[in-house]
Amino acid sequence: MHFFKISLKNSIVYRWSVLFSIIGSILYVAISLMLWRFLYRNDADMIAYMTKYTIVSNIISMFYARGISGRIGDKVATGAFATDLIRPVHLFTMAWQMELAGICANLLMRGLPVILVYLPFLIANAGYYNLFAVFLSVALGHMLFLLIYSLLGFSAFILIEIWPFRRLIDDTIRLLAGGFIPLAILPAFVGHIAHALPFRFLYSFPLELLFGKADMDKAFENFAVLIVWISVFGLLNALMYRQALKKAVVQGG
Amino acid sequence: MEFLSIYGSYVKMFFKARMEYRFSFFSGMFANFYCYFITYATIWVITRQFGAIDGWKFEDMTMLYGLNLFTYSIAGVLFWYTVFHLDEEITSGNLDSYLIRPMGLVKQMICRRFGDTFLGQIVVTLIFMVSAIAKIDYQMTAFSYVYLAFAVLGGVLIQSGAMIILGSLSFWLLRSSDLADIVYYDMRTFVHYPLSIFPAFIRIVLTYVLPWAIINYYPSLIILNKVQTTEEFVLGILSPVIGILFFLLSLFVFNRGLRRYSGSGS
């Protein structure tokens, strides 16, 4: 809890940064909205759908904090990892709490203004479904995202510099998770790739649930697959951590 | 010439050091290549789905986005790591050590770090732009190629000027990166698309307040034969001149800021 509090305070200490990040978030959504409104200018229903899709997807993105890879990766690269081994809190738990604080600060300082500014669009012809399932899918998506990026952090034992690989994952998510472009408009072969990877559970799946585009059987199947993906990445994290402990050599008196 | 020779020596040393970590070097380059490949893929998906964006097909969009990215990458090789991130140099105290050396500050900062990670962007942009030039409907003339070279020069100068001005703000604000994110990165996102799809006030801001549209939009109108008004033609044709003026302005702002700087230590 203390890590959470400290990290939350750190997130809001630079007031100008907070203001600029609020403006940045509102601007980013505005640019995407203008693009979709132009592209679907002859289809009012699609404009309404893409408007809500863009705003909600932007809010969902705030639940996915990629900083954990840096937190773990930097400790591995600098050797600070060794001192964390003697602490009573697991490195992953510590990094996760800090990320959770960052997410709370983000939701307060960026999410809330985005919701307030775009509220008229969000409530116009509101047709939201499966809210409990949506929250559950975002919570599970958060776990999946966290495990993918913490695995990347631990892989600093092998890769040393992890930022290029973080960028590869970021960009793959940008195209294949359905955060910006709905998966339905991807060409078939790209759509197949997106469906074979776990990233679609981050944006596309919760958004499909929210807008009533997924039937219940399909939704249950998707939840099952998502839990399998979380288990796979959880297992890989545990394996990587154990291997790291076996190989790590700590010098000192 | 002397500066170029010194810069050449620094670049040589940089690559020698970087080659000690070949895997990191090439993975960094590949990551940037992949990042912008994905951006081009996103543009392709949108234009494939909608045919074109206000008459701009994928090849036209490639020219538009490519001009922005290519000029950004060249400016980034020189200025991104140090001048654009001047706030880090100031808060870490490194800037003071530059000031006791005989070479000009901006020149020293250019030499200090070669932006190798931008090479991946340059490669991917060249691939897409050359392919776009081969496929665009409009026949490129000798004038188009000469103009393209000058437009790239103008774009590089505007991007470099932007990096210098936004970095220089650290002399006044100490931390300018957050402001730079909005003014430079977020606002420049508009010019990834044809400005004609946005409201008029955005076109005015991106032309007369922040000259980002002069980097790629107006030059693309000329290269792709899409000019419709005299204003568009004049802004496009003058883009290299605007680039020179903007770059000189940025050096003026930098020097004004430097005069105000009084050191970071006690």
Short mmCIF file of N, CA and C in Angstrom, two decimals, chain B residues 1-147:
data_model
loop_
_atom_site.label_atom_id
_atom_site.label_comp_id
_atom_site.label_asym_id
_atom_site.label_seq_id
_atom_site.Cartn_x
_atom_site.Cartn_y
_atom_site.Cartn_z
N MET B 1 33.28 23.59 -42.71
CA MET B 1 33.96 22.34 -43.08
C MET B 1 34.63 21.67 -41.88
N GLU B 2 35.20 22.55 -41.02
CA GLU B 2 35.88 22.03 -39.84
C GLU B 2 34.89 21.27 -38.95
N PHE B 3 33.67 21.88 -38.83
CA PHE B 3 32.64 21.25 -38.00
C PHE B 3 32.25 19.88 -38.57
N LEU B 4 32.11 19.83 -39.92
CA LEU B 4 31.73 18.56 -40.54
C LEU B 4 32.76 17.48 -40.27
N SER B 5 34.02 17.89 -40.30
CA SER B 5 35.10 16.92 -40.04
C SER B 5 35.05 16.43 -38.58
N ILE B 6 34.80 17.37 -37.67
CA ILE B 6 34.69 16.98 -36.25
C ILE B 6 33.48 16.08 -36.05
N TYR B 7 32.36 16.47 -36.70
CA TYR B 7 31.13 15.68 -36.56
C TYR B 7 31.36 14.25 -37.10
N GLY B 8 32.07 14.18 -38.25
CA GLY B 8 32.38 12.88 -38.85
C GLY B 8 33.16 12.00 -37.86
N SER B 9 34.11 12.61 -37.16
CA SER B 9 34.92 11.86 -36.19
C SER B 9 34.04 11.36 -35.04
N TYR B 10 33.14 12.21 -34.58
CA TYR B 10 32.24 11.81 -33.49
C TYR B 10 31.35 10.64 -33.93
N VAL B 11 30.83 10.75 -35.16
CA VAL B 11 29.92 9.70 -35.66
C VAL B 11 30.69 8.37 -35.76
N LYS B 12 31.94 8.48 -36.23
CA LYS B 12 32.77 7.27 -36.36
C LYS B 12 32.97 6.62 -34.98
N MET B 13 33.31 7.46 -34.00
CA MET B 13 33.51 6.95 -32.65
C MET B 13 32.22 6.35 -32.08
N PHE B 14 31.11 7.03 -32.40
CA PHE B 14 29.82 6.56 -31.90
C PHE B 14 29.53 5.15 -32.42
N PHE B 15 29.74 4.97 -33.72
CA PHE B 15 29.45 3.66 -34.29
C PHE B 15 30.39 2.58 -33.77
N LYS B 16 31.63 2.96 -33.54
CA LYS B 16 32.59 1.99 -32.96
C LYS B 16 32.08 1.51 -31.61
N ALA B 17 31.65 2.49 -30.79
CA ALA B 17 31.15 2.14 -29.45
C ALA B 17 29.87 1.33 -29.55
N ARG B 18 29.00 1.75 -30.44
CA ARG B 18 27.68 1.10 -30.57
C ARG B 18 27.82 -0.34 -31.09
N MET B 19 28.83 -0.54 -31.93
CA MET B 19 29.02 -1.88 -32.51
C MET B 19 29.49 -2.90 -31.47
N GLU B 20 29.88 -2.40 -30.32
CA GLU B 20 30.22 -3.33 -29.22
C GLU B 20 28.95 -4.04 -28.75
N TYR B 21 27.82 -3.39 -28.98
CA TYR B 21 26.52 -3.99 -28.62
C TYR B 21 25.68 -4.11 -29.89
N ARG B 22 26.12 -4.97 -30.77
CA ARG B 22 25.48 -5.08 -32.08
C ARG B 22 24.00 -5.43 -31.96
N PHE B 23 23.69 -6.36 -31.07
CA PHE B 23 22.31 -6.82 -30.95
C PHE B 23 21.40 -5.65 -30.56
N SER B 24 21.86 -4.85 -29.59
CA SER B 24 21.07 -3.68 -29.16
C SER B 24 20.90 -2.69 -30.30
N PHE B 25 21.99 -2.47 -31.02
CA PHE B 25 21.98 -1.50 -32.13
C PHE B 25 20.95 -1.92 -33.19
N PHE B 26 21.06 -3.17 -33.64
CA PHE B 26 20.17 -3.60 -34.72
C PHE B 26 18.74 -3.80 -34.24
N SER B 27 18.57 -4.23 -32.98
CA SER B 27 17.19 -4.40 -32.49
C SER B 27 16.52 -3.03 -32.35
N GLY B 28 17.29 -2.01 -31.96
CA GLY B 28 16.74 -0.65 -31.87
C GLY B 28 16.33 -0.13 -33.23
N MET B 29 17.18 -0.37 -34.22
CA MET B 29 16.86 0.07 -35.58
C MET B 29 15.63 -0.66 -36.11
N PHE B 30 15.59 -1.96 -35.84
CA PHE B 30 14.48 -2.76 -36.34
C PHE B 30 13.16 -2.31 -35.68
N ALA B 31 13.24 -1.99 -34.37
CA ALA B 31 12.02 -1.57 -33.65
C ALA B 31 11.44 -0.31 -34.29
N ASN B 32 12.32 0.63 -34.64
CA ASN B 32 11.82 1.85 -35.28
C ASN B 32 11.28 1.58 -36.67
N PHE B 33 11.96 0.70 -37.39
CA PHE B 33 11.50 0.30 -38.72
C PHE B 33 10.09 -0.29 -38.60
N TYR B 34 9.94 -1.20 -37.65
CA TYR B 34 8.66 -1.91 -37.47
C TYR B 34 7.56 -0.94 -37.06
N CYS B 35 7.90 -0.01 -36.13
CA CYS B 35 6.91 0.95 -35.63
C CYS B 35 6.27 1.72 -36.79
N TYR B 36 7.11 2.23 -37.68
CA TYR B 36 6.57 3.06 -38.76
C TYR B 36 6.01 2.21 -39.89
N PHE B 37 6.50 0.98 -39.98
CA PHE B 37 5.88 0.04 -40.93
C PHE B 37 4.41 -0.18 -40.53
N ILE B 38 4.21 -0.33 -39.22
CA ILE B 38 2.84 -0.53 -38.70
C ILE B 38 1.98 0.71 -38.99
N THR B 39 2.59 1.89 -38.87
CA THR B 39 1.83 3.12 -39.16
C THR B 39 1.40 3.14 -40.63
N TYR B 40 2.35 2.79 -41.52
CA TYR B 40 2.00 2.73 -42.95
C TYR B 40 0.91 1.67 -43.17
N ALA B 41 1.02 0.55 -42.44
CA ALA B 41 0.01 -0.52 -42.57
C ALA B 41 -1.36 0.01 -42.12
N THR B 42 -1.37 0.82 -41.08
CA THR B 42 -2.64 1.39 -40.59
C THR B 42 -3.24 2.30 -41.66
N ILE B 43 -2.40 3.12 -42.27
CA ILE B 43 -2.88 4.01 -43.34
C ILE B 43 -3.42 3.16 -44.49
N TRP B 44 -2.72 2.07 -44.80
CA TRP B 44 -3.15 1.19 -45.89
C TRP B 44 -4.53 0.59 -45.58
N VAL B 45 -4.69 0.16 -44.33
CA VAL B 45 -5.98 -0.45 -43.94
C VAL B 45 -7.11 0.57 -44.11
N ILE B 46 -6.87 1.81 -43.69
CA ILE B 46 -7.93 2.84 -43.77
C ILE B 46 -8.25 3.16 -45.24
N THR B 47 -7.20 3.37 -46.04
CA THR B 47 -7.46 3.72 -47.45
C THR B 47 -8.04 2.55 -48.23
N ARG B 48 -7.69 1.33 -47.81
CA ARG B 48 -8.24 0.15 -48.47
C ARG B 48 -9.74 0.05 -48.17
N GLN B 49 -10.09 0.36 -46.92
CA GLN B 49 -11.49 0.25 -46.51
C GLN B 49 -12.34 1.36 -47.13
N PHE B 50 -11.77 2.58 -47.21
CA PHE B 50 -12.59 3.72 -47.65
C PHE B 50 -12.23 4.20 -49.07
N GLY B 51 -11.31 3.50 -49.73
CA GLY B 51 -10.92 3.89 -51.09
C GLY B 51 -9.88 4.99 -51.06
N ALA B 52 -10.19 6.08 -50.39
CA ALA B 52 -9.26 7.21 -50.26
C ALA B 52 -9.74 8.09 -49.12
N ILE B 53 -8.87 8.99 -48.67
CA ILE B 53 -9.28 9.96 -47.65
C ILE B 53 -9.36 11.31 -48.35
N ASP B 54 -10.55 11.75 -48.61
CA ASP B 54 -10.80 13.00 -49.34
C ASP B 54 -9.99 13.07 -50.65
N GLY B 55 -9.99 11.96 -51.38
CA GLY B 55 -9.30 11.91 -52.66
C GLY B 55 -7.82 11.53 -52.57
N TRP B 56 -7.33 11.32 -51.37
CA TRP B 56 -5.93 10.93 -51.19
C TRP B 56 -5.86 9.41 -51.07
N LYS B 57 -5.29 8.77 -52.12
CA LYS B 57 -5.15 7.31 -52.09
C LYS B 57 -3.95 6.93 -51.22
N PHE B 58 -3.71 5.62 -51.10
CA PHE B 58 -2.61 5.16 -50.24
C PHE B 58 -1.27 5.78 -50.65
N GLU B 59 -1.01 5.81 -51.98
CA GLU B 59 0.28 6.35 -52.45
C GLU B 59 0.39 7.84 -52.09
N ASP B 60 -0.71 8.58 -52.24
CA ASP B 60 -0.70 10.01 -51.90
C ASP B 60 -0.47 10.19 -50.39
N MET B 61 -1.16 9.34 -49.62
CA MET B 61 -1.00 9.41 -48.17
C MET B 61 0.42 9.07 -47.76
N THR B 62 1.02 8.13 -48.51
CA THR B 62 2.41 7.74 -48.24
C THR B 62 3.34 8.92 -48.45
N MET B 63 3.09 9.68 -49.50
CA MET B 63 3.90 10.87 -49.76
C MET B 63 3.71 11.88 -48.63
N LEU B 64 2.45 12.09 -48.24
CA LEU B 64 2.14 13.06 -47.18
C LEU B 64 2.81 12.66 -45.86
N TYR B 65 2.58 11.42 -45.45
CA TYR B 65 3.14 10.95 -44.18
C TYR B 65 4.66 10.82 -44.27
N GLY B 66 5.11 10.34 -45.45
CA GLY B 66 6.54 10.11 -45.65
C GLY B 66 7.35 11.39 -45.54
N LEU B 67 6.84 12.48 -46.12
CA LEU B 67 7.56 13.76 -46.05
C LEU B 67 7.72 14.21 -44.60
N ASN B 68 6.67 14.01 -43.83
CA ASN B 68 6.71 14.38 -42.41
C ASN B 68 7.72 13.52 -41.66
N LEU B 69 7.62 12.21 -41.88
CA LEU B 69 8.47 11.28 -41.12
C LEU B 69 9.94 11.37 -41.54
N PHE B 70 10.16 11.49 -42.86
CA PHE B 70 11.53 11.53 -43.37
C PHE B 70 12.27 12.76 -42.83
N THR B 71 11.60 13.91 -42.87
CA THR B 71 12.25 15.14 -42.40
C THR B 71 12.42 15.10 -40.87
N TYR B 72 11.45 14.51 -40.19
CA TYR B 72 11.55 14.37 -38.73
C TYR B 72 12.75 13.49 -38.37
N SER B 73 12.92 12.41 -39.14
CA SER B 73 14.01 11.47 -38.83
C SER B 73 15.38 12.12 -39.03
N ILE B 74 15.52 12.87 -40.11
CA ILE B 74 16.83 13.50 -40.36
C ILE B 74 17.12 14.53 -39.26
N ALA B 75 16.09 15.33 -38.92
CA ALA B 75 16.28 16.29 -37.83
C ALA B 75 16.56 15.56 -36.52
N GLY B 76 15.89 14.43 -36.33
CA GLY B 76 16.06 13.65 -35.11
C GLY B 76 17.47 13.09 -34.95
N VAL B 77 18.07 12.67 -36.08
CA VAL B 77 19.45 12.17 -36.04
C VAL B 77 20.36 13.23 -35.41
N LEU B 78 20.10 14.49 -35.74
CA LEU B 78 20.98 15.57 -35.28
C LEU B 78 20.59 16.15 -33.92
N PHE B 79 19.29 16.36 -33.72
CA PHE B 79 18.88 17.19 -32.58
C PHE B 79 18.07 16.50 -31.49
N TRP B 80 17.46 15.35 -31.77
CA TRP B 80 16.45 14.80 -30.85
C TRP B 80 17.00 14.42 -29.49
N TYR B 81 18.13 13.73 -29.49
CA TYR B 81 18.63 13.19 -28.22
C TYR B 81 19.15 14.27 -27.27
N THR B 82 19.65 15.36 -27.82
CA THR B 82 20.27 16.34 -26.93
C THR B 82 19.54 17.69 -26.90
N VAL B 83 19.41 18.33 -28.07
CA VAL B 83 18.82 19.68 -28.07
C VAL B 83 17.34 19.61 -27.70
N PHE B 84 16.62 18.68 -28.30
CA PHE B 84 15.18 18.55 -28.00
C PHE B 84 14.96 18.18 -26.53
N HIS B 85 15.90 17.41 -25.98
CA HIS B 85 15.79 17.02 -24.57
C HIS B 85 16.74 17.85 -23.69
N LEU B 86 16.79 19.13 -24.00
CA LEU B 86 17.67 20.04 -23.26
C LEU B 86 17.33 20.05 -21.77
N ASP B 87 16.06 19.83 -21.43
CA ASP B 87 15.68 19.84 -20.01
C ASP B 87 16.48 18.80 -19.22
N GLU B 88 16.75 17.66 -19.86
CA GLU B 88 17.53 16.62 -19.16
C GLU B 88 18.97 17.08 -18.96
N GLU B 89 19.50 17.77 -19.97
CA GLU B 89 20.89 18.26 -19.87
C GLU B 89 20.99 19.32 -18.77
N ILE B 90 19.95 20.15 -18.66
CA ILE B 90 19.97 21.22 -17.65
C ILE B 90 19.82 20.63 -16.25
N THR B 91 18.79 19.78 -16.06
CA THR B 91 18.53 19.27 -14.71
C THR B 91 19.62 18.31 -14.23
N SER B 92 20.31 17.66 -15.18
CA SER B 92 21.39 16.76 -14.76
C SER B 92 22.70 17.52 -14.51
N GLY B 93 22.73 18.79 -14.95
CA GLY B 93 23.94 19.59 -14.75
C GLY B 93 24.95 19.44 -15.87
N ASN B 94 24.62 18.61 -16.87
CA ASN B 94 25.57 18.38 -17.97
C ASN B 94 25.83 19.63 -18.79
N LEU B 95 24.84 20.49 -18.85
CA LEU B 95 24.96 21.66 -19.73
C LEU B 95 26.15 22.54 -19.34
N ASP B 96 26.40 22.61 -18.05
CA ASP B 96 27.51 23.46 -17.58
C ASP B 96 28.84 23.02 -18.18
N SER B 97 29.00 21.71 -18.34
CA SER B 97 30.28 21.21 -18.87
C SER B 97 30.46 21.60 -20.34
N TYR B 98 29.36 21.77 -21.08
CA TYR B 98 29.48 22.19 -22.49
C TYR B 98 30.00 23.63 -22.57
N LEU B 99 29.57 24.41 -21.58
CA LEU B 99 29.81 25.86 -21.68
C LEU B 99 31.28 26.25 -21.49
N ILE B 100 32.07 25.34 -20.96
CA ILE B 100 33.50 25.69 -20.77
C ILE B 100 34.35 25.21 -21.95
N ARG B 101 33.69 24.68 -22.98
CA ARG B 101 34.45 24.22 -24.16
C ARG B 101 34.38 25.27 -25.27
N PRO B 102 35.35 25.23 -26.18
CA PRO B 102 35.43 26.31 -27.18
C PRO B 102 34.38 26.25 -28.29
N MET B 103 33.79 25.08 -28.55
CA MET B 103 32.84 24.98 -29.67
C MET B 103 31.46 25.51 -29.27
N GLY B 104 30.68 25.99 -30.25
CA GLY B 104 29.32 26.48 -30.00
C GLY B 104 28.45 25.39 -29.36
N LEU B 105 27.51 25.82 -28.54
CA LEU B 105 26.72 24.86 -27.76
C LEU B 105 25.90 23.92 -28.64
N VAL B 106 25.20 24.47 -29.61
CA VAL B 106 24.35 23.63 -30.46
C VAL B 106 25.20 22.62 -31.22
N LYS B 107 26.35 23.07 -31.72
CA LYS B 107 27.24 22.17 -32.46
C LYS B 107 27.72 21.03 -31.55
N GLN B 108 28.08 21.39 -30.32
CA GLN B 108 28.54 20.35 -29.38
C GLN B 108 27.45 19.32 -29.12
N MET B 109 26.23 19.83 -28.99
CA MET B 109 25.12 18.91 -28.68
C MET B 109 24.82 18.00 -29.86
N ILE B 110 24.99 18.53 -31.07
CA ILE B 110 24.80 17.69 -32.26
C ILE B 110 25.83 16.55 -32.25
N CYS B 111 27.07 16.91 -31.91
CA CYS B 111 28.16 15.92 -31.92
C CYS B 111 27.99 14.88 -30.81
N ARG B 112 27.41 15.32 -29.72
CA ARG B 112 27.40 14.46 -28.53
C ARG B 112 26.69 13.13 -28.76
N ARG B 113 25.59 13.13 -29.51
CA ARG B 113 24.84 11.88 -29.68
C ARG B 113 24.28 11.80 -31.09
N PHE B 114 24.70 10.79 -31.83
CA PHE B 114 24.16 10.53 -33.16
C PHE B 114 22.85 9.75 -32.97
N GLY B 115 21.78 10.21 -33.58
CA GLY B 115 20.48 9.56 -33.39
C GLY B 115 20.33 8.31 -34.24
N ASP B 116 21.07 7.28 -33.87
CA ASP B 116 21.09 6.06 -34.68
C ASP B 116 19.71 5.39 -34.80
N THR B 117 18.87 5.55 -33.76
CA THR B 117 17.58 4.86 -33.79
C THR B 117 16.68 5.38 -34.90
N PHE B 118 16.99 6.60 -35.41
CA PHE B 118 16.16 7.16 -36.48
C PHE B 118 16.47 6.53 -37.84
N LEU B 119 17.56 5.77 -37.91
CA LEU B 119 17.94 5.19 -39.20
C LEU B 119 16.87 4.22 -39.71
N GLY B 120 16.25 3.49 -38.79
CA GLY B 120 15.19 2.55 -39.18
C GLY B 120 14.02 3.27 -39.83
N GLN B 121 13.68 4.45 -39.27
CA GLN B 121 12.59 5.25 -39.83
C GLN B 121 12.94 5.74 -41.23
N ILE B 122 14.19 6.16 -41.39
CA ILE B 122 14.62 6.68 -42.69
C ILE B 122 14.50 5.57 -43.74
N VAL B 123 14.93 4.37 -43.37
CA VAL B 123 14.89 3.25 -44.32
C VAL B 123 13.44 2.93 -44.71
N VAL B 124 12.57 2.79 -43.71
CA VAL B 124 11.18 2.40 -44.01
C VAL B 124 10.48 3.50 -44.82
N THR B 125 10.80 4.76 -44.52
CA THR B 125 10.16 5.85 -45.25
C THR B 125 10.64 5.88 -46.70
N LEU B 126 11.94 5.67 -46.89
CA LEU B 126 12.45 5.67 -48.26
C LEU B 126 11.79 4.57 -49.08
N ILE B 127 11.65 3.39 -48.48
CA ILE B 127 11.02 2.27 -49.20
C ILE B 127 9.60 2.66 -49.64
N PHE B 128 8.82 3.18 -48.70
CA PHE B 128 7.43 3.50 -49.03
C PHE B 128 7.33 4.70 -49.98
N MET B 129 8.21 5.71 -49.81
CA MET B 129 8.11 6.89 -50.67
C MET B 129 8.53 6.57 -52.10
N VAL B 130 9.60 5.79 -52.26
CA VAL B 130 10.03 5.43 -53.61
C VAL B 130 8.94 4.61 -54.29
N SER B 131 8.35 3.70 -53.53
CA SER B 131 7.27 2.87 -54.09
C SER B 131 6.06 3.75 -54.44
N ALA B 132 5.78 4.76 -53.61
CA ALA B 132 4.64 5.66 -53.87
C ALA B 132 4.89 6.48 -55.13
N ILE B 133 6.13 6.99 -55.27
CA ILE B 133 6.45 7.81 -56.45
C ILE B 133 6.26 6.99 -57.73
N ALA B 134 6.60 5.71 -57.65
CA ALA B 134 6.46 4.84 -58.83
C ALA B 134 4.99 4.59 -59.17
N LYS B 135 4.12 4.71 -58.17
CA LYS B 135 2.73 4.32 -58.41
C LYS B 135 1.74 5.47 -58.52
N ILE B 136 2.13 6.70 -58.11
CA ILE B 136 1.12 7.76 -58.09
C ILE B 136 0.62 8.05 -59.51
N ASP B 137 -0.65 8.46 -59.59
CA ASP B 137 -1.29 8.70 -60.88
C ASP B 137 -0.61 9.83 -61.64
N TYR B 138 -0.24 10.87 -60.90
CA TYR B 138 0.33 12.05 -61.52
C TYR B 138 1.78 11.77 -61.95
N GLN B 139 2.09 12.14 -63.19
CA GLN B 139 3.43 11.92 -63.73
C GLN B 139 4.42 12.91 -63.11
N MET B 140 5.44 12.38 -62.43
CA MET B 140 6.44 13.27 -61.82
C MET B 140 7.34 13.84 -62.93
N THR B 141 7.57 15.14 -62.88
CA THR B 141 8.45 15.79 -63.86
C THR B 141 9.80 16.11 -63.19
N ALA B 142 10.71 16.66 -64.01
CA ALA B 142 12.02 17.05 -63.45
C ALA B 142 11.81 18.09 -62.35
N PHE B 143 10.85 19.03 -62.61
CA PHE B 143 10.54 20.06 -61.62
C PHE B 143 10.09 19.42 -60.31
N SER B 144 9.25 18.36 -60.42
CA SER B 144 8.73 17.70 -59.20
C SER B 144 9.88 17.16 -58.35
N TYR B 145 10.87 16.53 -59.03
CA TYR B 145 11.99 15.94 -58.27
C TYR B 145 12.85 17.02 -57.61
N VAL B 146 13.11 18.10 -58.38
CA VAL B 146 13.92 19.20 -57.81
C VAL B 146 13.16 19.82 -56.64
N TYR B 147 11.86 20.03 -56.86
CA TYR B 147 11.05 20.64 -55.80
C TYR B 147 11.02 19.72 -54.57
#
